PDB file of C-alpha atoms in Angstrom:
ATOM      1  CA  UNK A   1     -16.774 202.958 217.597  1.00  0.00           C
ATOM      2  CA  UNK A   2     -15.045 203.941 220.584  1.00  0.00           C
ATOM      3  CA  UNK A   3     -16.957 203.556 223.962  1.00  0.00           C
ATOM      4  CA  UNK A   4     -15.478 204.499 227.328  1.00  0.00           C
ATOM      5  CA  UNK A   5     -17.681 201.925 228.601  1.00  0.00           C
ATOM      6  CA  UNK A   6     -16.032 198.908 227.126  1.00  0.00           C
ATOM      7  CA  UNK A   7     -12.799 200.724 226.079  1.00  0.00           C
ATOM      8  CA  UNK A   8     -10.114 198.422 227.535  1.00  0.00           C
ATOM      9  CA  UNK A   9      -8.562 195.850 224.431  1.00  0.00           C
ATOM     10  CA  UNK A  10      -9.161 192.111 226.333  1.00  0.00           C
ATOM     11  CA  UNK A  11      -5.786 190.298 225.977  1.00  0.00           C
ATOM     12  CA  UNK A  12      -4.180 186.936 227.185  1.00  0.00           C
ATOM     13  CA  UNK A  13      -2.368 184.397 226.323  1.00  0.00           C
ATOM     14  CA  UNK A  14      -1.138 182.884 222.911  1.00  0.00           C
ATOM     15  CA  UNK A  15      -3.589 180.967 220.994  1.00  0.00           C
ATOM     16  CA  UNK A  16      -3.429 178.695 218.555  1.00  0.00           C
ATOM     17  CA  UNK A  17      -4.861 179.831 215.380  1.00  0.00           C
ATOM     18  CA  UNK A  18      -4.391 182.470 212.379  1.00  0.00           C
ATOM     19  CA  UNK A  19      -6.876 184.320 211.082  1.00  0.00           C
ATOM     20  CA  UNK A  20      -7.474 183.715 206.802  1.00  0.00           C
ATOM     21  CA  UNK A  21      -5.409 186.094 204.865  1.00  0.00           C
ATOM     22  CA  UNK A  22      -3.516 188.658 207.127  1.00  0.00           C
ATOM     23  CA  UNK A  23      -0.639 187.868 208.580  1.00  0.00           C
ATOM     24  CA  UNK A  24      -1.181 191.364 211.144  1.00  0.00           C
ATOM     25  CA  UNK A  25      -0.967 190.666 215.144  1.00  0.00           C
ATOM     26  CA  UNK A  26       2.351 190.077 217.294  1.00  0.00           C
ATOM     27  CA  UNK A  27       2.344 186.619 217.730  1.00  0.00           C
ATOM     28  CA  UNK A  28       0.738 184.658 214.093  1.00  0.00           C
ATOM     29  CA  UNK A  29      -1.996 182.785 216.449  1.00  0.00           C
ATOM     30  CA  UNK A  30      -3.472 185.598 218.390  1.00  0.00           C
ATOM     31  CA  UNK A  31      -6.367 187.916 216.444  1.00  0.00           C
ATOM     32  CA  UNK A  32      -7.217 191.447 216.636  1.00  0.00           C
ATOM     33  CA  UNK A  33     -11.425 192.396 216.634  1.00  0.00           C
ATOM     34  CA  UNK A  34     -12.486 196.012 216.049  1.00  0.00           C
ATOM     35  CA  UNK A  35     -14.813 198.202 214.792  1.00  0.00           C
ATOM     36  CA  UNK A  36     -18.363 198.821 215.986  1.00  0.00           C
ATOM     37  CA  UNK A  37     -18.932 200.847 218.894  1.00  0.00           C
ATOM     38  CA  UNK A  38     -22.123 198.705 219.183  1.00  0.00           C
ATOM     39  CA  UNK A  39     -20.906 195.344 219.016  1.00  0.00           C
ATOM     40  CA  UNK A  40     -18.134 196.027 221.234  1.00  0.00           C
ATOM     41  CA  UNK A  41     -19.234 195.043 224.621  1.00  0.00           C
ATOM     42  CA  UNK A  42     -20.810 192.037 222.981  1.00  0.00           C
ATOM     43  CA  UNK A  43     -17.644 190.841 221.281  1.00  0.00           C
ATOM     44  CA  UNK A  44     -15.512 191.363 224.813  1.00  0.00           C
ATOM     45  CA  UNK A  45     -18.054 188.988 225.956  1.00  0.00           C
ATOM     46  CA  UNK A  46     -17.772 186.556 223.245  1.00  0.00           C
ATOM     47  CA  UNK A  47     -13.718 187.297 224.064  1.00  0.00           C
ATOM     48  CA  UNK A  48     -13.714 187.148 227.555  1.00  0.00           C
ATOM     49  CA  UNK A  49     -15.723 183.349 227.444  1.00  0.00           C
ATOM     50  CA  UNK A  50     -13.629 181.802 224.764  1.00  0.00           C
ATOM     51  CA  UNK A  51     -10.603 182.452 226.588  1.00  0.00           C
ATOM     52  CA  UNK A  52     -11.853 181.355 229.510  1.00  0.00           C
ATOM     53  CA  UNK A  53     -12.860 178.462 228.043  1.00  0.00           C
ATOM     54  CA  UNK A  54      -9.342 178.267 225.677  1.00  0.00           C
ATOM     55  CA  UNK A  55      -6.381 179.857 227.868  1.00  0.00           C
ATOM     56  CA  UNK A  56      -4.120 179.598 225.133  1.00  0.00           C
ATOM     57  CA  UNK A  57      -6.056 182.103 223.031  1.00  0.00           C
ATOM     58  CA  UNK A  58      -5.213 185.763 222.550  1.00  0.00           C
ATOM     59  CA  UNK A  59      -8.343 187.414 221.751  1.00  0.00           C
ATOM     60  CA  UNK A  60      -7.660 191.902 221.385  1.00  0.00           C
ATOM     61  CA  UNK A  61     -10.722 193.583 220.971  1.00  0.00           C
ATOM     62  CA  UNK A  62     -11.652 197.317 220.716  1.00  0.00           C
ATOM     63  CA  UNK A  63     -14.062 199.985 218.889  1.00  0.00           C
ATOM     64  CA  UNK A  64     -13.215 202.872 216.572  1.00  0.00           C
ATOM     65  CA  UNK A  65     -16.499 202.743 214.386  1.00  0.00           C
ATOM     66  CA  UNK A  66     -17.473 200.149 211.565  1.00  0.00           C
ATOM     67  CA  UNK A  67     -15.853 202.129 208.928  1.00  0.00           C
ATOM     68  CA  UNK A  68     -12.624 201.813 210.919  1.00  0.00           C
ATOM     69  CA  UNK A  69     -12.849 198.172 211.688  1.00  0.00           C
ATOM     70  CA  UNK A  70     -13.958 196.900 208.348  1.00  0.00           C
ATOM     71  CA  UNK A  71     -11.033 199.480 207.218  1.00  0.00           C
ATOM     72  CA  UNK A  72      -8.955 197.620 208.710  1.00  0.00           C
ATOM     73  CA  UNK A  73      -9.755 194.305 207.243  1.00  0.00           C
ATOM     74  CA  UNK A  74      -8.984 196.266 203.914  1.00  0.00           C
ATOM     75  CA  UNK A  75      -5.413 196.580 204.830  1.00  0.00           C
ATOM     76  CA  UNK A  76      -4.450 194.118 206.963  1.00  0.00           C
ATOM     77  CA  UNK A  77      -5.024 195.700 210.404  1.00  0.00           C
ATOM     78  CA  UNK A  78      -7.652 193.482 211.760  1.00  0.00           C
ATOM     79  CA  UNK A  79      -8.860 190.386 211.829  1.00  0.00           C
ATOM     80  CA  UNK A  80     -12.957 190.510 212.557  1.00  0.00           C
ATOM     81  CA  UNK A  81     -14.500 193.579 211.319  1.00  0.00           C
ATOM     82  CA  UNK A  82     -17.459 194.366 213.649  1.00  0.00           C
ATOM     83  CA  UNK A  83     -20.359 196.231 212.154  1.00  0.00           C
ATOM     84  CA  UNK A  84     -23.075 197.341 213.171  1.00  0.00           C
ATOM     85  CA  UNK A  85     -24.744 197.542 208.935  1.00  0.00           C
ATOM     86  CA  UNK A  86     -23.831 195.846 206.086  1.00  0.00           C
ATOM     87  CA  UNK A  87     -20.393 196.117 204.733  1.00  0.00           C
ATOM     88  CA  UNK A  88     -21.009 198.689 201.440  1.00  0.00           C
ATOM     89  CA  UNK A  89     -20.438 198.492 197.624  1.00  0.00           C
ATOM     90  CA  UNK A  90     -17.329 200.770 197.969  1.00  0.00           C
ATOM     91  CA  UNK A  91     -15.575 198.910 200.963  1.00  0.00           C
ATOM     92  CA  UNK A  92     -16.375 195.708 198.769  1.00  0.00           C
ATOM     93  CA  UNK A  93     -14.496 196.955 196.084  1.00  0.00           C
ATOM     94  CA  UNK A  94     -11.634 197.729 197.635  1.00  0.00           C
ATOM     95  CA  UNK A  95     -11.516 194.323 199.247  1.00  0.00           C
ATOM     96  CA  UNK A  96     -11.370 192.761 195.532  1.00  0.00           C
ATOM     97  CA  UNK A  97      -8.844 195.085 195.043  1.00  0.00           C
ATOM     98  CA  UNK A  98      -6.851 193.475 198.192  1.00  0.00           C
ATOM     99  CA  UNK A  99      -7.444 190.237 196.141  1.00  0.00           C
ATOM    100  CA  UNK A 100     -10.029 188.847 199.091  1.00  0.00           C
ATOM    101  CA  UNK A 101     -13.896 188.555 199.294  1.00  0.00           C
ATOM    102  CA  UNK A 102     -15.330 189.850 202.502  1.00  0.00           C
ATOM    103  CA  UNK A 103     -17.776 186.921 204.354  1.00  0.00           C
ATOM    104  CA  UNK A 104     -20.501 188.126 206.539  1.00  0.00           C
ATOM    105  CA  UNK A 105     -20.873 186.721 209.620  1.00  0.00           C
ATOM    106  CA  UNK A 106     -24.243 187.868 211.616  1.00  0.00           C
ATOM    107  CA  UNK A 107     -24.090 187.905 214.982  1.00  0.00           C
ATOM    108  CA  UNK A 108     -27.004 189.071 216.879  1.00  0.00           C
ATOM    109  CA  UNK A 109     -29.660 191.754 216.278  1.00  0.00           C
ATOM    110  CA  UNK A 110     -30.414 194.996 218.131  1.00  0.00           C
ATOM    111  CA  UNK A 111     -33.020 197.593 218.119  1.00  0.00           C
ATOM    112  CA  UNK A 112     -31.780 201.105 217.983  1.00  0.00           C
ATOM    113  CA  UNK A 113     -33.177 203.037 220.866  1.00  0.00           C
ATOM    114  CA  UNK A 114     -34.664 206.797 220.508  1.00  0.00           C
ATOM    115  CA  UNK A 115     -33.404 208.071 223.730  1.00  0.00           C
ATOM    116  CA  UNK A 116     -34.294 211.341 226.058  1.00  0.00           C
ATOM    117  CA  UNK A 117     -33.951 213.449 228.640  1.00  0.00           C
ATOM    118  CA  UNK A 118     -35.808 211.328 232.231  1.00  0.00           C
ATOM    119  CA  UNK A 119     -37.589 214.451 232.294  1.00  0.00           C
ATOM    120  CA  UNK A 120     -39.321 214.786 228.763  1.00  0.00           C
ATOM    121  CA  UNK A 121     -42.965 214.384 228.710  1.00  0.00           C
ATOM    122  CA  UNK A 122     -43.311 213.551 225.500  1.00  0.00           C
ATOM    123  CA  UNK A 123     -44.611 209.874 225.125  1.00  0.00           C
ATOM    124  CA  UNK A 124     -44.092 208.294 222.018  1.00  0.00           C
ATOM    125  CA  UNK A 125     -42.439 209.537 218.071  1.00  0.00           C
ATOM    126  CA  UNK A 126     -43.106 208.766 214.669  1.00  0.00           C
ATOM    127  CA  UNK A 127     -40.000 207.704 212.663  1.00  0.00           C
ATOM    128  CA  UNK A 128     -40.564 210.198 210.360  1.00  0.00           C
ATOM    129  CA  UNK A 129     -40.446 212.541 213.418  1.00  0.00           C
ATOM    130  CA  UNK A 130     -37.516 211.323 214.770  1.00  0.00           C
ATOM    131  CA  UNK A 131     -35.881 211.560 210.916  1.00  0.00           C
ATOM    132  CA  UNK A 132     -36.971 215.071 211.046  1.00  0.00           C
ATOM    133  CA  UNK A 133     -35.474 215.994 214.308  1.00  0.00           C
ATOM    134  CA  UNK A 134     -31.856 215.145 212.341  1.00  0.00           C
ATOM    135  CA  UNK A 135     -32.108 216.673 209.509  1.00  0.00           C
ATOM    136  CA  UNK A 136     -33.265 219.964 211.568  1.00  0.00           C
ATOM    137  CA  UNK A 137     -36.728 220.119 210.372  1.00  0.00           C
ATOM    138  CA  UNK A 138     -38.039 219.997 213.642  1.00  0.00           C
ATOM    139  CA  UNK A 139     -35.941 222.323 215.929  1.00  0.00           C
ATOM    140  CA  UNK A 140     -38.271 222.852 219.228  1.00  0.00           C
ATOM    141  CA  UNK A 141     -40.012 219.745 221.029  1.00  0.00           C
ATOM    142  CA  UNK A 142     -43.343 221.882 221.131  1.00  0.00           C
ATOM    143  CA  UNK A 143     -43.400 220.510 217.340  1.00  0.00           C
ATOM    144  CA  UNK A 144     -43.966 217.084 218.495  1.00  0.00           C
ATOM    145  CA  UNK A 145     -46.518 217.903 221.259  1.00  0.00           C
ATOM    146  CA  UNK A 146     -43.331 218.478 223.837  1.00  0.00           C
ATOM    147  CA  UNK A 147     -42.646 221.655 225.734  1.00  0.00           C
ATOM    148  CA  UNK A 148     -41.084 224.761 224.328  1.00  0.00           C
ATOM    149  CA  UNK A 149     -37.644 223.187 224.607  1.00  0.00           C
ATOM    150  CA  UNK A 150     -34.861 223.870 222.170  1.00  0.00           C
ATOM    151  CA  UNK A 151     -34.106 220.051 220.914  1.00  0.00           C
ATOM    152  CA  UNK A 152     -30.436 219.064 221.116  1.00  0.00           C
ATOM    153  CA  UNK A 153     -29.840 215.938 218.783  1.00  0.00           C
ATOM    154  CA  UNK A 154     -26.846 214.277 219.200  1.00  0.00           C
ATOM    155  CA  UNK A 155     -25.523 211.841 216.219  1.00  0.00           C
ATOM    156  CA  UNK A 156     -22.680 209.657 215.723  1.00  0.00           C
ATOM    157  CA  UNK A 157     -19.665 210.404 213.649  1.00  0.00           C
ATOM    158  CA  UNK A 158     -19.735 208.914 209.859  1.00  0.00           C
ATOM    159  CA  UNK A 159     -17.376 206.127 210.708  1.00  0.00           C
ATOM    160  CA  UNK A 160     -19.939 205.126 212.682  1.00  0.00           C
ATOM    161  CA  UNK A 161     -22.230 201.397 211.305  1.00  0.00           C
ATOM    162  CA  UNK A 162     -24.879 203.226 213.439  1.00  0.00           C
ATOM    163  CA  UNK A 163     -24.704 207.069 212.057  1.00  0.00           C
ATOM    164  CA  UNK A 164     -24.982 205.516 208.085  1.00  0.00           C
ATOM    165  CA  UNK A 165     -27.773 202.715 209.356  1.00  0.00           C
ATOM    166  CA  UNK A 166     -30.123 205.654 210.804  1.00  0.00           C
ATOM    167  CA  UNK A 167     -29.435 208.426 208.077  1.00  0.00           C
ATOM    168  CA  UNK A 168     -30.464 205.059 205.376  1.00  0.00           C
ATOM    169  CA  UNK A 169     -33.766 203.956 207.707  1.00  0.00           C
ATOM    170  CA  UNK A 170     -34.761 206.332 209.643  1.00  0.00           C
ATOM    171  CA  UNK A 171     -33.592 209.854 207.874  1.00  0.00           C
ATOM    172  CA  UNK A 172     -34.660 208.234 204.436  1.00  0.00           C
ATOM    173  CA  UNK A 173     -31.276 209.578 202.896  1.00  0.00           C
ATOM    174  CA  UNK A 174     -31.399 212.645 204.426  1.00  0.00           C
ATOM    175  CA  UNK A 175     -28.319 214.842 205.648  1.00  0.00           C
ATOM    176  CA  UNK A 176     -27.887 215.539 209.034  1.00  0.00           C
ATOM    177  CA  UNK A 177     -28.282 219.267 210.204  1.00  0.00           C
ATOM    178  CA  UNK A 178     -28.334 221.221 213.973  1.00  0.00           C
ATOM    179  CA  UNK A 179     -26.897 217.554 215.342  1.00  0.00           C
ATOM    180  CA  UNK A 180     -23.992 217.192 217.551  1.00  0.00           C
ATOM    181  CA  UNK A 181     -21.569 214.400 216.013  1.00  0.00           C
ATOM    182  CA  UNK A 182     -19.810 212.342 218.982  1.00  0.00           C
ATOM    183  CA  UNK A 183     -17.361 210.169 218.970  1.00  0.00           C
ATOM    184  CA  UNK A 184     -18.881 206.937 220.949  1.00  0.00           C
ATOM    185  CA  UNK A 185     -22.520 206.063 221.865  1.00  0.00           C
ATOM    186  CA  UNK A 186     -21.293 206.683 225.451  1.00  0.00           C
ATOM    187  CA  UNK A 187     -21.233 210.364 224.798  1.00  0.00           C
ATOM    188  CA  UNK A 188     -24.730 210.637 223.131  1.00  0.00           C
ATOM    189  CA  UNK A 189     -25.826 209.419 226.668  1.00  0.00           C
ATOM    190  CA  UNK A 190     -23.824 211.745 228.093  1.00  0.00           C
ATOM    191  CA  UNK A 191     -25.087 214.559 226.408  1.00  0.00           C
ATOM    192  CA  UNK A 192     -29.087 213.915 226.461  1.00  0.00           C
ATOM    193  CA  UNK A 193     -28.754 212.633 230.565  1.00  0.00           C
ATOM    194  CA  UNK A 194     -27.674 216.122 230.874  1.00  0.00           C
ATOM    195  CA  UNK A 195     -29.875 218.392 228.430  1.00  0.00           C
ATOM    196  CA  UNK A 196     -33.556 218.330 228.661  1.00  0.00           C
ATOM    197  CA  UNK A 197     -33.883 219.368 225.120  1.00  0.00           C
ATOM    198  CA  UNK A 198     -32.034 216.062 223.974  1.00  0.00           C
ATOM    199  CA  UNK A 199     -32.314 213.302 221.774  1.00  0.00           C
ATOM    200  CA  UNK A 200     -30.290 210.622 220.720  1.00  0.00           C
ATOM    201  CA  UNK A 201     -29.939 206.879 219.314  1.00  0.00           C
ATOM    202  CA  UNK A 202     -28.169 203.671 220.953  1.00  0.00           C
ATOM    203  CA  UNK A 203     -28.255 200.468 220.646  1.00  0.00           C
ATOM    204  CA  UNK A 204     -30.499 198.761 223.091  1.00  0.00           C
ATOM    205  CA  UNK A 205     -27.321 197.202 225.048  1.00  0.00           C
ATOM    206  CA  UNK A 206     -26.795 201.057 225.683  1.00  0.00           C
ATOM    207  CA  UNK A 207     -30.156 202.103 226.817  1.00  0.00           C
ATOM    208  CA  UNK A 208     -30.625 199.422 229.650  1.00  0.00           C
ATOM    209  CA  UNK A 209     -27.293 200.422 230.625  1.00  0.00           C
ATOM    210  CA  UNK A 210     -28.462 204.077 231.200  1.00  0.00           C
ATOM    211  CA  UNK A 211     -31.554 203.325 232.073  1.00  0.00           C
ATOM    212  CA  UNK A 212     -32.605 206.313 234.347  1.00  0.00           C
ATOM    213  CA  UNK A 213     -30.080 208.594 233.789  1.00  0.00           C
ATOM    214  CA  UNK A 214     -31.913 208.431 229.484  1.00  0.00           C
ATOM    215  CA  UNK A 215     -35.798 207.647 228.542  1.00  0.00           C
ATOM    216  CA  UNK A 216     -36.251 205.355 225.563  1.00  0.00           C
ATOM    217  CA  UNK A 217     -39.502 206.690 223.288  1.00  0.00           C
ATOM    218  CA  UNK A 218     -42.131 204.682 221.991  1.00  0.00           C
ATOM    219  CA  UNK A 219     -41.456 204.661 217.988  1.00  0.00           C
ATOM    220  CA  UNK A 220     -44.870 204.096 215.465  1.00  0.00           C
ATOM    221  CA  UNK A 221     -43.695 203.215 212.050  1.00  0.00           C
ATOM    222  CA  UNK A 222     -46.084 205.585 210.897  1.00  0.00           C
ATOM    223  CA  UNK A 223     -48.588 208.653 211.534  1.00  0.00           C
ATOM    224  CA  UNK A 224     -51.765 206.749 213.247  1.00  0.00           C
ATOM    225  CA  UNK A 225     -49.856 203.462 213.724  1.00  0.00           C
ATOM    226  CA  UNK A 226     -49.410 201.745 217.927  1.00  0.00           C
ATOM    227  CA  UNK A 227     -46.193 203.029 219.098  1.00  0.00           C
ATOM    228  CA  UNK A 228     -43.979 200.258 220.055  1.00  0.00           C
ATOM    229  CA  UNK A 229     -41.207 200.330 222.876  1.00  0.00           C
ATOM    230  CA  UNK A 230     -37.894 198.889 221.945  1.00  0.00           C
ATOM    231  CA  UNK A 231     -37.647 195.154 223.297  1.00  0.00           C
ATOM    232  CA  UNK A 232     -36.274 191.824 222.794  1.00  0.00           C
ATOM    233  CA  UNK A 233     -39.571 190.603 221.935  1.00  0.00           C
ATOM    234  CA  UNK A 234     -40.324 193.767 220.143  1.00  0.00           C
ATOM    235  CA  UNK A 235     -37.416 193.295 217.639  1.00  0.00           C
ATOM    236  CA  UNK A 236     -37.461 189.917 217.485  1.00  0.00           C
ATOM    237  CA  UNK A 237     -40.734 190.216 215.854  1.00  0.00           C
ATOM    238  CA  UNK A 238     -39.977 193.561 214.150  1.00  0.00           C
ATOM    239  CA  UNK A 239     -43.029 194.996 215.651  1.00  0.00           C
ATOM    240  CA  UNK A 240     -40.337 197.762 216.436  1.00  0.00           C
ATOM    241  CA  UNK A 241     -39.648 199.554 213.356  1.00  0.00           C
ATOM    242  CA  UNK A 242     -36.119 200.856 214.186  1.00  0.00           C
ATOM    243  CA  UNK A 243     -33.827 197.296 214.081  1.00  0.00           C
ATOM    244  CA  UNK A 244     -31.061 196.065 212.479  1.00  0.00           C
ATOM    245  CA  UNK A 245     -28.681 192.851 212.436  1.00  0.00           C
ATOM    246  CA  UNK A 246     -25.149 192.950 214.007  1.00  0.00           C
ATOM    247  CA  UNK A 247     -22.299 191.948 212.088  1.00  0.00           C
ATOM    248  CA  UNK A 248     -18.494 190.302 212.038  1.00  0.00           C
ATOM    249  CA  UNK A 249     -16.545 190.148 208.351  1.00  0.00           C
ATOM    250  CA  UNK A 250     -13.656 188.376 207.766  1.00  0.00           C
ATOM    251  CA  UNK A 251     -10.941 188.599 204.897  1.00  0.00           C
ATOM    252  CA  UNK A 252     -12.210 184.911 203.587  1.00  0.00           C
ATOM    253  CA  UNK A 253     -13.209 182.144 205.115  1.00  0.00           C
ATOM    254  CA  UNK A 254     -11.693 182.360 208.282  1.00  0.00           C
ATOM    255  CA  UNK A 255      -9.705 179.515 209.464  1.00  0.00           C
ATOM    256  CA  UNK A 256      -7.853 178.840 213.238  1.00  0.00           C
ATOM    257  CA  UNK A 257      -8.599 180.964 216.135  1.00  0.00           C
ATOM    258  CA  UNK A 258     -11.142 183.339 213.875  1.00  0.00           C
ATOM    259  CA  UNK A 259     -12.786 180.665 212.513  1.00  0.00           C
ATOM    260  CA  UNK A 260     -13.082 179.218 216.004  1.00  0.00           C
ATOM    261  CA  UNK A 261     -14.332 182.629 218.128  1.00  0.00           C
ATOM    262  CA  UNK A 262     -16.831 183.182 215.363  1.00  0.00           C
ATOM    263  CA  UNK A 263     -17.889 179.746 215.678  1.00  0.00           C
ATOM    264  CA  UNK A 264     -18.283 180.130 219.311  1.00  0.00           C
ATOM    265  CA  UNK A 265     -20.066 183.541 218.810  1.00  0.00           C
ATOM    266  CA  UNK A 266     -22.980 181.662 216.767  1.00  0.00           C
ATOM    267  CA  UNK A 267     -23.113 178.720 219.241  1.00  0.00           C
ATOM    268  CA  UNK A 268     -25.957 178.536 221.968  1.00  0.00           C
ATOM    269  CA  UNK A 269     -23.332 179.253 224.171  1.00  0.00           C
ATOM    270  CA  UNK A 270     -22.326 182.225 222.169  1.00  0.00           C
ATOM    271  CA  UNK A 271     -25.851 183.529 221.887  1.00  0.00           C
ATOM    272  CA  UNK A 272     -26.436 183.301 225.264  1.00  0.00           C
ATOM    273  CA  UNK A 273     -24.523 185.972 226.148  1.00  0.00           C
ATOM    274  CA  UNK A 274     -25.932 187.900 223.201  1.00  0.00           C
ATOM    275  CA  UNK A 275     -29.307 188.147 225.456  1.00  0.00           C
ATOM    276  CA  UNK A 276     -27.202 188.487 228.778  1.00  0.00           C
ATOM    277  CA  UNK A 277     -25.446 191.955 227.348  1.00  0.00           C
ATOM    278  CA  UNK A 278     -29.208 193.413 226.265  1.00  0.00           C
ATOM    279  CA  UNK A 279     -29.080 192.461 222.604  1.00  0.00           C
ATOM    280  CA  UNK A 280     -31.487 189.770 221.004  1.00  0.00           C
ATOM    281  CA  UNK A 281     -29.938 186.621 219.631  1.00  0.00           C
ATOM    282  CA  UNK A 282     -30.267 184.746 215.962  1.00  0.00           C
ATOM    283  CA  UNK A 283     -31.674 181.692 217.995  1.00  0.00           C
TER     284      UNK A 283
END
């Protein structure tokens, strides 16, 4: 997923490790990470602190989606697929077909955020409201107790982790209708800061970032249930009904500097910086 936010590939020197299977990057012991728009700022962290701690170590990192990084594991682009869902049955398949299982590598978990306008009154949704508002069966906020305001939803694109993961949990299957598709969860902030009519979803790294400029909305799992804020607490405990977990594949069991970055992303060390960019860590 691309994010002008955390746009900017992180890059240094050589390192000293290959990642299993592809022989893709430059120079054989430097590794490329990409995909999810979500995980992004969260694996420049993880980048940023292993090279610090490793100068030899060329770490590139950047979004395009989950379907485009774990695309790229498929043929030999990249290195660590970020995702932000599971890798599917389909992209699976064509991995046996590259003669390579996929491993899963979880990496922190995150609460997806129902974001709006600072100035809508409304004070908490149902997720069956919020599915609703997507597949443009609710069209006016006055249908959710709001004011007569024309709602603007704005969606990822479908190589988004996050678009598939809230049309399968929150949508129910449902096809999105009446939604603006954008290109990077940067934009969906954009575009609800500046429409009161608008409604979105972001990870929570996202929503503390705009905090102010977006509202986040109490979700209830269902009609008569205790709305629940999204929180590191809240999702920790899935008391929040709107989480997920936040993922790296690899073509194989990685080996050199993968093996090693991953390793470092699932380390205390790692998952302290999980909490420190405003997702919740596996610890």
């Amino acid at each position: 997923m691309k994010c002008n936010l955390w746009k900017a590939p992180i890059t240094g020197a050589l390192a000293v490790g290959l990642c299993a299977g592809t022989m893709l990057t430059a120079f054989a012991d430097s590794i490329q990470c990409r995909g999810s728009d979500t995980v992004l700022p969260l694996a420049q962290a993880w980048a940023e602190a292993y090279m610090k701690k490793h100068p030899g170590s060329s770490i590139s990192v950047s979004g395009g989606g989950s379907g485009v990084g774990i695309a790229g594991l498929i043929n030999g682009t990249t290195d660590v697929a970020n995702a932000s869902r599971p890798m599917k049955s389909s992209e699976k398949d064509k991995c046996k077909a590259k003669n390579f299982l996929p491993i899963e590598h979880k990496g922190a978990l995150d609460g997806l955020s129902i974001i709006v306008h600072p100035d809508n009154p409304v004070k908490s949704l149902t997720v069956e409201q919020v599915g609703a508002m997507f597949t443009g069966k609710i069209t006016n906020w006055k249908e959710v107790g709001g004011p007569d305001e024309r709602l603007v939803a704005a969606a990822r694109q479908s190589s988004s982790g996050t678009y598939g993961f809230f049309q399968d949990n929150v949508m129910k299957g449902g096809k999105y209708k009446n939604c603006q598709h954008l290109p990077s969860t940067n934009a969906i902030c954009q575009v609800v800061s500046r429409s009161k009519g608008g409604v979105g979803y972001v990870g929570l790294a996202y929503a503390r970032k705009w905090e102010g400029k977006v509202k986040s909305v109490p979700v209830a799992k269902s009609k008569g249930a205790t709305p629940v804020t999204a929180s590191e607490k809240t999702v920790q405990d899935h008391t929040y009904p709107i989480w997920r977990y936040l993922y790296c594949y690899t073509a194989g069991k990685p080996k050199g500097l993968a093996a090693n970055y991953l390793k470092f992303a699932q380390s205390p060390e790692g998952q302290a910086l999980v909490q420190k960019v405003g997702y919740i860590s596996l610890q």
